Amino acid sequence: MGSDFFSELRSSSPVQDYLQHLHDLFQQESAGAVADYIPELFKANPDWFGISMVTMDGHVYEVGDTQIPFTIQSISKPFVYGLGLEDHGRTDVLKKIGVEPSGEAFNSISLRPETGQPFNPMINAGAIAATGLVEGSSHEIKFDRILRMFESYCGHELAIDDAIYRSESSTGHRNRAIGYMLRNFGILGEDPTPILENYFRQCAISVTGKDLAVIGATLANAGVNPVTGRQAVRSEYVENILSLMGTCGMYDYAGEWIYKVGMPAKSGVAGGIVAVLPGQLGIGIFSPPLDDRGNSVRGIQACHKISMDFNLHMFNVPNSTGSIIRAVYHGNEVSSDRVRPLDERGFLKEAGKRILIYELQGELNFATAEIVLRKINEAFDSFDFLIINLKRVLHMDESACKLFYSLFLRARGMNKRVVFTHSGDHRILRRCFRHHLNEKDKNIPSQLFIEDAASALEYCENNLLLGHSGSYGGARSSNINQHEFFENLKPDEIKRIQPLLKPMSFEADALIVQAGSEADEIFLLNKGTVSVSVSLPDGRQQRLATFSPGVSFGELALGGSRSRSANIYADESVECCSIALEDFHEFCLTHTEIGIKLMQNVLRLTASRLDSANKAISALA
Amino acid sequence: MGSDFFSELRSSSPVQDYLQHLHDLFQQESAGAVADYIPELFKANPDWFGISMVTMDGHVYEVGDTQIPFTIQSISKPFVYGLGLEDHGRTDVLKKIGVEPSGEAFNSISLRPETGQPFNPMINAGAIAATGLVEGSSHEIKFDRILRMFESYCGHELAIDDAIYRSESSTGHRNRAIGYMLRNFGILGEDPTPILENYFRQCAISVTGKDLAVIGATLANAGVNPVTGRQAVRSEYVENILSLMGTCGMYDYAGEWIYKVGMPAKSGVAGGIVAVLPGQLGIGIFSPPLDDRGNSVRGIQACHKISMDFNLHMFNVPNSTGSIIRAVYHGNEVSSDRVRPLDERGFLKEAGKRILIYELQGELNFATAEIVLRKINEAFDSFDFLIINLKRVLHMDESACKLFYSLFLRARGMNKRVVFTHSGDHRILRRCFRHHLNEKDKNIPSQLFIEDAASALEYCENNLLLGHSGSYGGARSSNINQHEFFENLKPDEIKRIQPLLKPMSFEADALIVQAGSEADEIFLLNKGTVSVSVSLPDGRQQRLATFSPGVSFGELALGGSRSRSANIYADESVECCSIALEDFHEFCLTHTEIGIKLMQNVLRLTASRLDSANKAISALA
């Protein structure tokens, strides 16, 4: 791409512009010839040229003739082989069809002389053997399964081009010869004729350039069609399909293709090419003129240029394992949403160091989990509680689960607790733990998985407090003299303000303060806990904080807030006192010294919450 | 790996334990035979078995005989070919040596009949041709360059096993025949004899199993040795080397190897195998007994099992493009570190929406940049300023830079500003912009790259303010009556407190408040800006916030703080007033109503800073 490409922008999308530019560039190419071994294929217009690209979030780019139907031909081969893998498993399939590149042309017979095993499923012999592997109680049902599979890949119904099918069938003598050779060696266990008819039909399935891009994106997305979200092939076989496309997908041009373009790909004699950049993109190209190896001329040119211009070679993989750890901090840097009384805060300010929190992100596989485990193991003496936050982990594989299981075992052996948060999207983790523990007749320990990160941190804090003083929070009740609101006041000063205190009690779940209501009182919490929450657009309540006995709430009213910004509910049976704002102001005017002390207390509480918030910002950023 | 593997943990590292387990498992394997075509190789002990694994951050795992030296043999082939690519470029090298798998054994002659071009550089013919490509003014210098290259890959000095070299040389008749065939076709342009001697020497370089793992990790890490940090091969050729290892690295077992193990690899006749999982790992195995295709028996078994147990197949790539965007927020949700006067805050609370901030993370390549651009393009009407924060971007390739350049062009055409922060680690981005702009005789616009995210946000805020009122912050001076500290006070109330105000002025860079000093006064800023900063362990000052005229600072002293927590410096010539804390308290006792109002103001300011901090936490989390 010359940098001149950027001198004018035609649309809001530079990728759309680029593909248009590419299309313009190669449209004039006149090399190659439309396949003519059957007359129907030769009817294709050599000017047809479509480029499509589909991203992992299912966005479709299209330029040119991406909606013209053509027959899938050899592009069907790796996918039908994939169905064979689903039906029989790798071991049995490998006995019948090899996976070595033959270095020979697509229509060579290429059977191993002793066994009759086709070299690989991308040559006709291997592809016919693969069609023979598809299960079904009749040949119609077998073909129907093949067609349904392609419909899953494409995301819509597909049809057979009947003229092409009949023409392929009536001229397919060489393939019939191959079929009987396969029968002779026992690679096909039954009459090859109906298998060959299914093979001819599968090659005559009608697709478009856009379809090929979606098919490619489905393989890139571990077998899940990114447009429909539907699984087209079991993900464990995607690596095998891609391996074959990588080593044998482009006939005797496969080595050079991988060397130069670097994407597993498959071409067909009707002019289609599907190329896959695993985890990133699918590309579909349609242009009928072929080179003498049977690959679309414009298809090769366009894929080569896209790959060069955007560094899309599959082995262009920089180290990105370093981004797995999003943040590491301790329970003294970030607190749970629970607002605790002074003495508990003081204790956790120091003891919170024994809670270690790892926030992970991206892809948890062997290499990234290894880094996380190594770093945690280095810090093993420094924590009693370990929280592993999986909220931003997009995908977790079994090897990562196994490594985390070994971490859990080590921690348990040393009386340390591990808590995983946000594991709801990673059922594989729970399944792995359950599996290993069941083998030893053990259950998953309670609180190993806590969905919400704040609850996990609160759980660890509570356990630190329990270990320290035997109780915490709502279980204690606070003496009014020890209330943070009255800090620095002498007992007789507290006595003077006491007449203003109005005792109140609430049942569990009672609404104490309603968002939007007038902020006209301050609350001192004596027993039980209350939670601050806001209503989400969907009606659910999102908890923001929990308050323990000994703390005040609603005190920002003193700064002049007119109305409440959130709801406050009683978590359990609650006892508290309220002070009316009006009374408080009046009191301050007559008891100036006490008033100033109280304002100072509120300011100090607010400043300390500001300080915690700033610390949390540094830890998160 | 049976799950029983986890029933006991032997060390603190599950990976170390696993590799030991693997070693124990295959040590007893007795299949295969030590190479005997030269007597020196046959001296190898068939029990030798070493496994090493090196991660992308340079951590080395080793089990068994990873320190026993052996000769590199054919494992040298892809690397010397890489040196040929560095010396001649892809186009010229491709003219002399093909890249197609031959489907034949390692010692087959495999030259294309018409041109004499070897099929690929992994068979002897292609490897000898590759050795002939290495540049140098003498054959000694050429070999020295080969040796230095391997030393870069391994990270230490290497030696030749002289006995093996002499033995290979004295028996290398077949290779000499190949050399003369290559000379005959002009693939070698000079006498093959010294080239063959260098080839024999290169095969006799002595390495260990650990070395092979480091070599593999170097390829996995885009050519940079992850232990030494030194570049061993230009990263643009790594994809070609890996492609060849992927299609032809394991002789006529290459297809099955990729299908089952799924890592580009190369084996040597002395029993070494190097395997590469791009972006993730390097693996080195040493075990002399070979199968009949010339690959180490235990090496294949161990690699196959590691790959299966930990899902290491290179095509096992789930979609991870979704993690590229770390956070998206607007300038009304997160403010810069600049504490602004009331009216500016009020304006930015609304207008800040026009600043859009994208924090990116991980790998910026075509597929991930495409997602970012598409999302920004969808929001194009909603912003005037766009900040792209690259702090957590680990790597950025040229295609991502090109896409960002097109975004910049589009924004400029619509009078919107784009600012990239933390681009210091991504020189490729600045280079790309400079290149494209130079072609049009334009310079990089000022403030397109602002290193620090807070400064970038401040810059955008300042520009919004400039557009709105023509000036902002330090350029204005504040009328004392409009000071936030005096909000809600009547003019005659302000007049009463005025005698307490002590005017002060400071030169630029003057220290106004020192961390640790007694907190005994409050400051009202009238002109110029001041910055709050803390001293970092290395002595540098880290700015935390900047204050504008009309705001107060040091007011947390009112909450009872005993000492200052940070330094405050004058950014420029500054005018302010101070109020001694003692005077203020005395004043409150005599002017109760005003005192309560002032305390309320301070509480409200603090509460609003707390509110901003909480908003920032939500935006960041």
GROMACS .gro file of C-alpha atoms in nm, chain B residues 87-400:
model
  314
  708ASP     CA    1   2.212  -1.071   0.365
  709HIS     CA    2   2.008  -1.091   0.043
  710GLY     CA    3   1.638  -1.032   0.116
  711ARG     CA    4   1.346  -1.260   0.045
  712THR     CA    5   1.318  -1.208  -0.330
  713ASP     CA    6   1.675  -1.307  -0.416
  714VAL     CA    7   1.681  -1.596  -0.173
  715LEU     CA    8   1.355  -1.736  -0.315
  716LYS     CA    9   1.516  -1.744  -0.660
  717LYS     CA   10   1.783  -1.983  -0.534
  718ILE     CA   11   1.601  -2.198  -0.278
  719GLY     CA   12   1.235  -2.307  -0.287
  720VAL     CA   13   1.001  -2.328   0.009
  721GLU     CA   14   0.783  -2.627  -0.084
  722PRO     CA   15   0.777  -2.939   0.130
  723SER     CA   16   0.926  -3.219  -0.078
  724GLY     CA   17   0.758  -3.506   0.103
  725GLU     CA   18   1.100  -3.673   0.091
  726ALA     CA   19   1.365  -3.769   0.344
  727PHE     CA   20   1.627  -3.527   0.476
  728ASN     CA   21   1.916  -3.651   0.263
  729SER     CA   22   1.730  -3.673  -0.070
  730ILE     CA   23   1.882  -3.455  -0.332
  731SER     CA   24   1.545  -3.298  -0.428
  732LEU     CA   25   1.644  -3.040  -0.684
  733ARG     CA   26   1.387  -2.910  -0.931
  734PRO     CA   27   1.486  -3.082  -1.257
  735GLU     CA   28   1.490  -2.773  -1.480
  736THR     CA   29   1.643  -2.514  -1.248
  737GLY     CA   30   1.838  -2.718  -0.995
  738GLN     CA   31   1.663  -2.517  -0.724
  739PRO     CA   32   1.645  -2.718  -0.401
  740PHE     CA   33   1.286  -2.774  -0.289
  741ASN     CA   34   1.347  -2.611   0.047
  742PRO     CA   35   1.628  -2.516   0.286
  743MET     CA   36   1.552  -2.791   0.537
  744ILE     CA   37   1.686  -3.067   0.311
  745ASN     CA   38   2.064  -3.085   0.278
  746ALA     CA   39   2.070  -2.940  -0.075
  747GLY     CA   40   1.879  -2.630   0.031
  748ALA     CA   41   2.080  -2.595   0.350
  749ILE     CA   42   2.412  -2.606   0.164
  750ALA     CA   43   2.277  -2.346  -0.078
  751ALA     CA   44   2.178  -2.133   0.224
  752THR     CA   45   2.527  -2.159   0.372
  753GLY     CA   46   2.653  -2.039   0.034
  754LEU     CA   47   2.439  -1.725   0.070
  755VAL     CA   48   2.614  -1.601   0.385
  756GLU     CA   49   2.822  -1.294   0.303
  757GLY     CA   50   3.178  -1.220   0.411
  758SER     CA   51   3.513  -1.123   0.264
  759SER     CA   52   3.656  -1.468   0.337
  760HIS     CA   53   3.519  -1.808   0.422
  761GLU     CA   54   3.657  -1.771   0.776
  762ILE     CA   55   3.465  -1.446   0.818
  763LYS     CA   56   3.151  -1.607   0.675
  764PHE     CA   57   3.173  -1.886   0.927
  765ASP     CA   58   3.248  -1.643   1.205
  766ARG     CA   59   2.923  -1.461   1.122
  767ILE     CA   60   2.733  -1.789   1.141
  768LEU     CA   61   2.887  -1.869   1.480
  769ARG     CA   62   2.819  -1.516   1.615
  770MET     CA   63   2.458  -1.547   1.505
  771PHE     CA   64   2.413  -1.871   1.701
  772GLU     CA   65   2.581  -1.706   1.999
  773SER     CA   66   2.319  -1.430   1.985
  774TYR     CA   67   2.044  -1.690   1.979
  775CYS     CA   68   2.196  -1.879   2.273
  776GLY     CA   69   2.325  -1.584   2.473
  777HIS     CA   70   2.680  -1.716   2.526
  778GLU     CA   71   2.993  -1.825   2.341
  779LEU     CA   72   2.979  -2.145   2.144
  780ALA     CA   73   3.241  -2.391   2.022
  781ILE     CA   74   3.273  -2.644   1.740
  782ASP     CA   75   3.295  -3.013   1.822
  783ASP     CA   76   3.611  -3.069   1.623
  784ALA     CA   77   3.597  -3.450   1.615
  785ILE     CA   78   3.246  -3.442   1.476
  786TYR     CA   79   3.336  -3.174   1.225
  787ARG     CA   80   3.634  -3.375   1.094
  788SER     CA   81   3.431  -3.691   1.083
  789GLU     CA   82   3.143  -3.522   0.896
  790SER     CA   83   3.388  -3.366   0.655
  791SER     CA   84   3.575  -3.688   0.586
  792THR     CA   85   3.253  -3.882   0.519
  793GLY     CA   86   3.047  -3.611   0.353
  794HIS     CA   87   3.064  -3.745  -0.001
  795ARG     CA   88   2.693  -3.726  -0.067
  796ASN     CA   89   2.688  -3.364   0.046
  797ARG     CA   90   2.984  -3.291  -0.182
  798ALA     CA   91   2.790  -3.444  -0.470
  799ILE     CA   92   2.500  -3.214  -0.382
  800GLY     CA   93   2.741  -2.920  -0.367
  801TYR     CA   94   2.865  -2.986  -0.719
  802MET     CA   95   2.509  -3.030  -0.847
  803LEU     CA   96   2.429  -2.688  -0.700
  804ARG     CA   97   2.744  -2.547  -0.862
  805ASN     CA   98   2.639  -2.709  -1.189
  806PHE     CA   99   2.303  -2.526  -1.184
  807GLY     CA  100   2.461  -2.200  -1.075
  808ILE     CA  101   2.280  -2.206  -0.740
  809LEU     CA  102   2.630  -2.189  -0.589
  810GLY     CA  103   2.829  -1.929  -0.778
  811GLU     CA  104   3.173  -2.047  -0.667
  812ASP     CA  105   3.377  -2.350  -0.569
  813PRO     CA  106   3.154  -2.554  -0.335
  814THR     CA  107   3.442  -2.695  -0.127
  815PRO     CA  108   3.486  -2.413   0.129
  816ILE     CA  109   3.107  -2.369   0.147
  817LEU     CA  110   3.072  -2.737   0.230
  818GLU     CA  111   3.340  -2.706   0.498
  819ASN     CA  112   3.145  -2.420   0.654
  820TYR     CA  113   2.831  -2.631   0.629
  821PHE     CA  114   3.004  -2.921   0.809
  822ARG     CA  115   3.131  -2.679   1.073
  823GLN     CA  116   2.791  -2.522   1.123
  824CYS     CA  117   2.640  -2.868   1.182
  825ALA     CA  118   2.914  -2.938   1.441
  826ILE     CA  119   2.838  -2.637   1.659
  827SER     CA  120   2.801  -2.763   2.013
  828VAL     CA  121   2.483  -2.670   2.204
  829THR     CA  122   2.276  -2.800   2.496
  830GLY     CA  123   1.909  -2.875   2.546
  831LYS     CA  124   1.877  -2.552   2.737
  832ASP     CA  125   2.037  -2.363   2.447
  833LEU     CA  126   1.774  -2.506   2.213
  834ALA     CA  127   1.495  -2.382   2.439
  835VAL     CA  128   1.650  -2.034   2.444
  836ILE     CA  129   1.687  -2.044   2.064
  837GLY     CA  130   1.321  -2.143   2.036
  838ALA     CA  131   1.213  -1.871   2.276
  839THR     CA  132   1.411  -1.619   2.069
  840LEU     CA  133   1.206  -1.709   1.762
  841ALA     CA  134   0.887  -1.706   1.971
  842ASN     CA  135   0.985  -1.358   2.087
  843ALA     CA  136   1.012  -1.207   1.735
  844GLY     CA  137   1.387  -1.263   1.717
  845VAL     CA  138   1.484  -1.112   2.051
  846ASN     CA  139   1.653  -1.347   2.298
  847PRO     CA  140   1.426  -1.312   2.603
  848VAL     CA  141   1.709  -1.391   2.845
  849THR     CA  142   1.965  -1.140   2.714
  850GLY     CA  143   1.728  -0.897   2.544
  851ARG     CA  144   1.953  -0.906   2.238
  852GLN     CA  145   1.818  -0.925   1.881
  853ALA     CA  146   1.943  -1.242   1.711
  854VAL     CA  147   1.758  -1.206   1.379
  855ARG     CA  148   1.561  -0.926   1.220
  856SER     CA  149   1.201  -0.973   1.323
  857GLU     CA  150   1.071  -0.943   0.967
  858TYR     CA  151   1.237  -1.277   0.880
  859VAL     CA  152   1.115  -1.468   1.185
  860GLU     CA  153   0.785  -1.546   1.012
  861ASN     CA  154   0.972  -1.699   0.718
  862ILE     CA  155   1.196  -1.912   0.939
  863LEU     CA  156   0.894  -2.034   1.134
  864SER     CA  157   0.700  -2.103   0.814
  865LEU     CA  158   0.976  -2.332   0.692
  866MET     CA  159   1.001  -2.505   1.029
  867GLY     CA  160   0.622  -2.541   1.016
  868THR     CA  161   0.603  -2.697   0.670
  869CYS     CA  162   0.937  -2.883   0.642
  870GLY     CA  163   1.105  -2.885   0.983
  871MET     CA  164   1.052  -3.249   1.076
  872TYR     CA  165   1.148  -3.416   0.747
  873ASP     CA  166   0.871  -3.640   0.612
  874TYR     CA  167   0.694  -3.626   0.949
  875ALA     CA  168   0.632  -3.250   0.915
  876GLY     CA  169   0.260  -3.274   0.831
  877GLU     CA  170   0.178  -3.509   1.114
  878TRP     CA  171   0.394  -3.306   1.355
  879ILE     CA  172   0.202  -2.986   1.284
  880TYR     CA  173  -0.128  -3.173   1.292
  881LYS     CA  174  -0.055  -3.333   1.630
  882VAL     CA  175   0.197  -3.110   1.806
  883GLY     CA  176   0.123  -2.784   1.626
  884MET     CA  177   0.450  -2.600   1.684
  885PRO     CA  178   0.706  -2.506   1.418
  886ALA     CA  179   1.007  -2.721   1.502
  887LYS     CA  180   1.338  -2.850   1.376
  888SER     CA  181   1.517  -3.169   1.468
  889GLY     CA  182   1.878  -3.274   1.432
  890VAL     CA  183   2.044  -3.612   1.397
  891ALA     CA  184   2.229  -3.577   1.729
  892GLY     CA  185   1.892  -3.599   1.904
  893GLY     CA  186   1.796  -3.235   1.949
  894ILE     CA  187   1.456  -3.082   1.878
  895VAL     CA  188   1.371  -2.714   1.907
  896ALA     CA  189   1.000  -2.627   1.909
  897VAL     CA  190   0.847  -2.280   1.906
  898LEU     CA  191   0.509  -2.158   2.022
  899PRO     CA  192   0.511  -1.807   1.874
  900GLY     CA  193   0.459  -1.533   2.129
  901GLN     CA  194   0.460  -1.785   2.413
  902LEU     CA  195   0.738  -2.040   2.457
  903GLY     CA  196   1.050  -2.208   2.334
  904ILE     CA  197   1.110  -2.579   2.402
  905GLY     CA  198   1.438  -2.766   2.368
  906ILE     CA  199   1.466  -3.143   2.397
  907PHE     CA  200   1.772  -3.362   2.378
  908SER     CA  201   1.762  -3.740   2.354
  909PRO     CA  202   1.986  -3.921   2.103
  910PRO     CA  203   1.779  -4.225   1.995
  911LEU     CA  204   1.612  -4.148   1.660
  912ASP     CA  205   1.317  -4.298   1.477
  913ASP     CA  206   1.351  -4.405   1.113
  914ARG     CA  207   1.269  -4.054   0.990
  915GLY     CA  208   1.564  -3.914   1.186
  916ASN     CA  209   1.368  -3.746   1.468
  917SER     CA  210   1.439  -3.797   1.839
  918VAL     CA  211   1.192  -4.057   1.970
  919ARG     CA  212   1.162  -3.913   2.321
  920GLY     CA  213   1.165  -3.563   2.175
  921ILE     CA  214   0.856  -3.634   1.967
  922GLN     CA  215   0.682  -3.809   2.256
  923ALA     CA  216   0.759  -3.531   2.503
  924CYS     CA  217   0.658  -3.251   2.266
  925HIS     CA  218   0.338  -3.430   2.173
  926LYS     CA  219   0.246  -3.478   2.537
  927ILE     CA  220   0.332  -3.120   2.640
  928SER     CA  221   0.124  -2.991   2.352
  929MET     CA  222  -0.172  -3.214   2.438
  930ASP     CA  223  -0.158  -3.156   2.813
  931PHE     CA  224  -0.136  -2.779   2.785
  932ASN     CA  225  -0.325  -2.707   2.462
  933LEU     CA  226  -0.014  -2.564   2.299
  934HIS     CA  227  -0.114  -2.622   1.935
  935MET     CA  228  -0.038  -2.301   1.747
  936PHE     CA  229  -0.385  -2.303   1.591
  937ASN     CA  230  -0.552  -2.324   1.928
  938VAL     CA  231  -0.605  -1.949   1.918
  939PRO     CA  232  -0.928  -1.820   2.071
  940ASN     CA  233  -1.051  -1.478   1.973
  941SER     CA  234  -0.888  -1.231   2.203
  942THR     CA  235  -0.940  -0.916   2.003
  943GLY     CA  236  -1.213  -0.814   2.247
  944SER     CA  237  -0.967  -0.717   2.521
  945ILE     CA  238  -0.799  -0.436   2.327
  946ILE     CA  239  -1.015  -0.164   2.484
  947ARG     CA  240  -0.934  -0.128   2.853
  948ALA     CA  241  -1.170   0.159   2.928
  949VAL     CA  242  -1.374   0.426   2.749
  950TYR     CA  243  -1.490   0.739   2.927
  951HIS     CA  244  -1.549   1.107   2.880
  952GLY     CA  245  -1.395   1.421   3.022
  953ASN     CA  246  -1.699   1.477   3.242
  954GLU     CA  247  -1.646   1.146   3.418
  955VAL     CA  248  -1.275   1.180   3.488
  956SER     CA  249  -1.109   1.518   3.534
  957SER     CA  250  -0.748   1.612   3.487
  958ASP     CA  251  -0.537   1.666   3.799
  959ARG     CA  252  -0.608   2.034   3.772
  960VAL     CA  253  -0.834   2.166   4.048
  961ARG     CA  254  -1.033   2.439   3.878
  962PRO     CA  255  -1.247   2.720   4.008
  963LEU     CA  256  -1.621   2.674   4.041
  964ASP     CA  257  -1.727   2.826   3.709
  965GLU     CA  258  -1.473   2.622   3.511
  966ARG     CA  259  -1.577   2.306   3.694
  967GLY     CA  260  -1.939   2.382   3.617
  968PHE     CA  261  -1.864   2.433   3.249
  969LEU     CA  262  -1.652   2.117   3.218
  970LYS     CA  263  -1.911   1.909   3.402
  971GLU     CA  264  -2.123   1.943   3.088
  972ALA     CA  265  -1.872   2.024   2.814
  973GLY     CA  266  -1.629   1.754   2.930
  974LYS     CA  267  -1.855   1.510   2.743
  975ARG     CA  268  -1.691   1.636   2.425
  976ILE     CA  269  -1.362   1.478   2.533
  977LEU     CA  270  -1.358   1.106   2.454
  978ILE     CA  271  -1.086   0.892   2.613
  979TYR     CA  272  -0.990   0.545   2.493
  980GLU     CA  273  -0.749   0.345   2.708
  981LEU     CA  274  -0.606   0.058   2.505
  982GLN     CA  275  -0.416  -0.247   2.619
  983GLY     CA  276  -0.231  -0.548   2.482
  984GLU     CA  277  -0.146  -0.595   2.122
  985LEU     CA  278  -0.230  -0.335   1.859
  986ASN     CA  279  -0.232  -0.511   1.525
  987PHE     CA  280  -0.464  -0.492   1.227
  988ALA     CA  281  -0.748  -0.690   1.386
  989THR     CA  282  -0.744  -0.509   1.719
  990ALA     CA  283  -0.689  -0.161   1.573
  991GLU     CA  284  -0.978  -0.226   1.334
  992ILE     CA  285  -1.211  -0.277   1.631
  993VAL     CA  286  -1.091   0.042   1.803
  994LEU     CA  287  -1.130   0.246   1.486
  995ARG     CA  288  -1.472   0.108   1.410
  996LYS     CA  289  -1.596   0.197   1.759
  997ILE     CA  290  -1.443   0.545   1.747
  998ASN     CA  291  -1.587   0.604   1.404
  999GLU     CA  292  -1.932   0.514   1.535
 1000ALA     CA  293  -1.890   0.779   1.806
 1001PHE     CA  294  -1.737   1.039   1.576
 1002ASP     CA  295  -2.012   1.298   1.616
 1003SER     CA  296  -1.997   1.282   1.993
 1004PHE     CA  297  -1.651   1.428   2.054
 1005ASP     CA  298  -1.433   1.729   1.976
 1006PHE     CA  299  -1.124   1.587   2.147
 1007LEU     CA  300  -1.011   1.228   2.137
 1008ILE     CA  301  -0.742   1.097   2.371
 1009ILE     CA  302  -0.592   0.759   2.287
 1010ASN     CA  303  -0.400   0.627   2.585
 1011LEU     CA  304  -0.131   0.376   2.485
 1012LYS     CA  305   0.013   0.325   2.833
 1013ARG     CA  306  -0.077  -0.042   2.847
 1014VAL     CA  307  -0.021  -0.122   2.483
 1015LEU     CA  308   0.260  -0.376   2.474
 1016HIS     CA  309   0.327  -0.375   2.106
 1017MET     CA  310   0.202  -0.184   1.809
 1018ASP     CA  311   0.261  -0.286   1.451
 1019GLU     CA  312   0.274  -0.076   1.139
 1020SER     CA  313  -0.073  -0.170   1.024
 1021ALA     CA  314  -0.220  -0.035   1.348
   0.00000   0.00000   0.00000
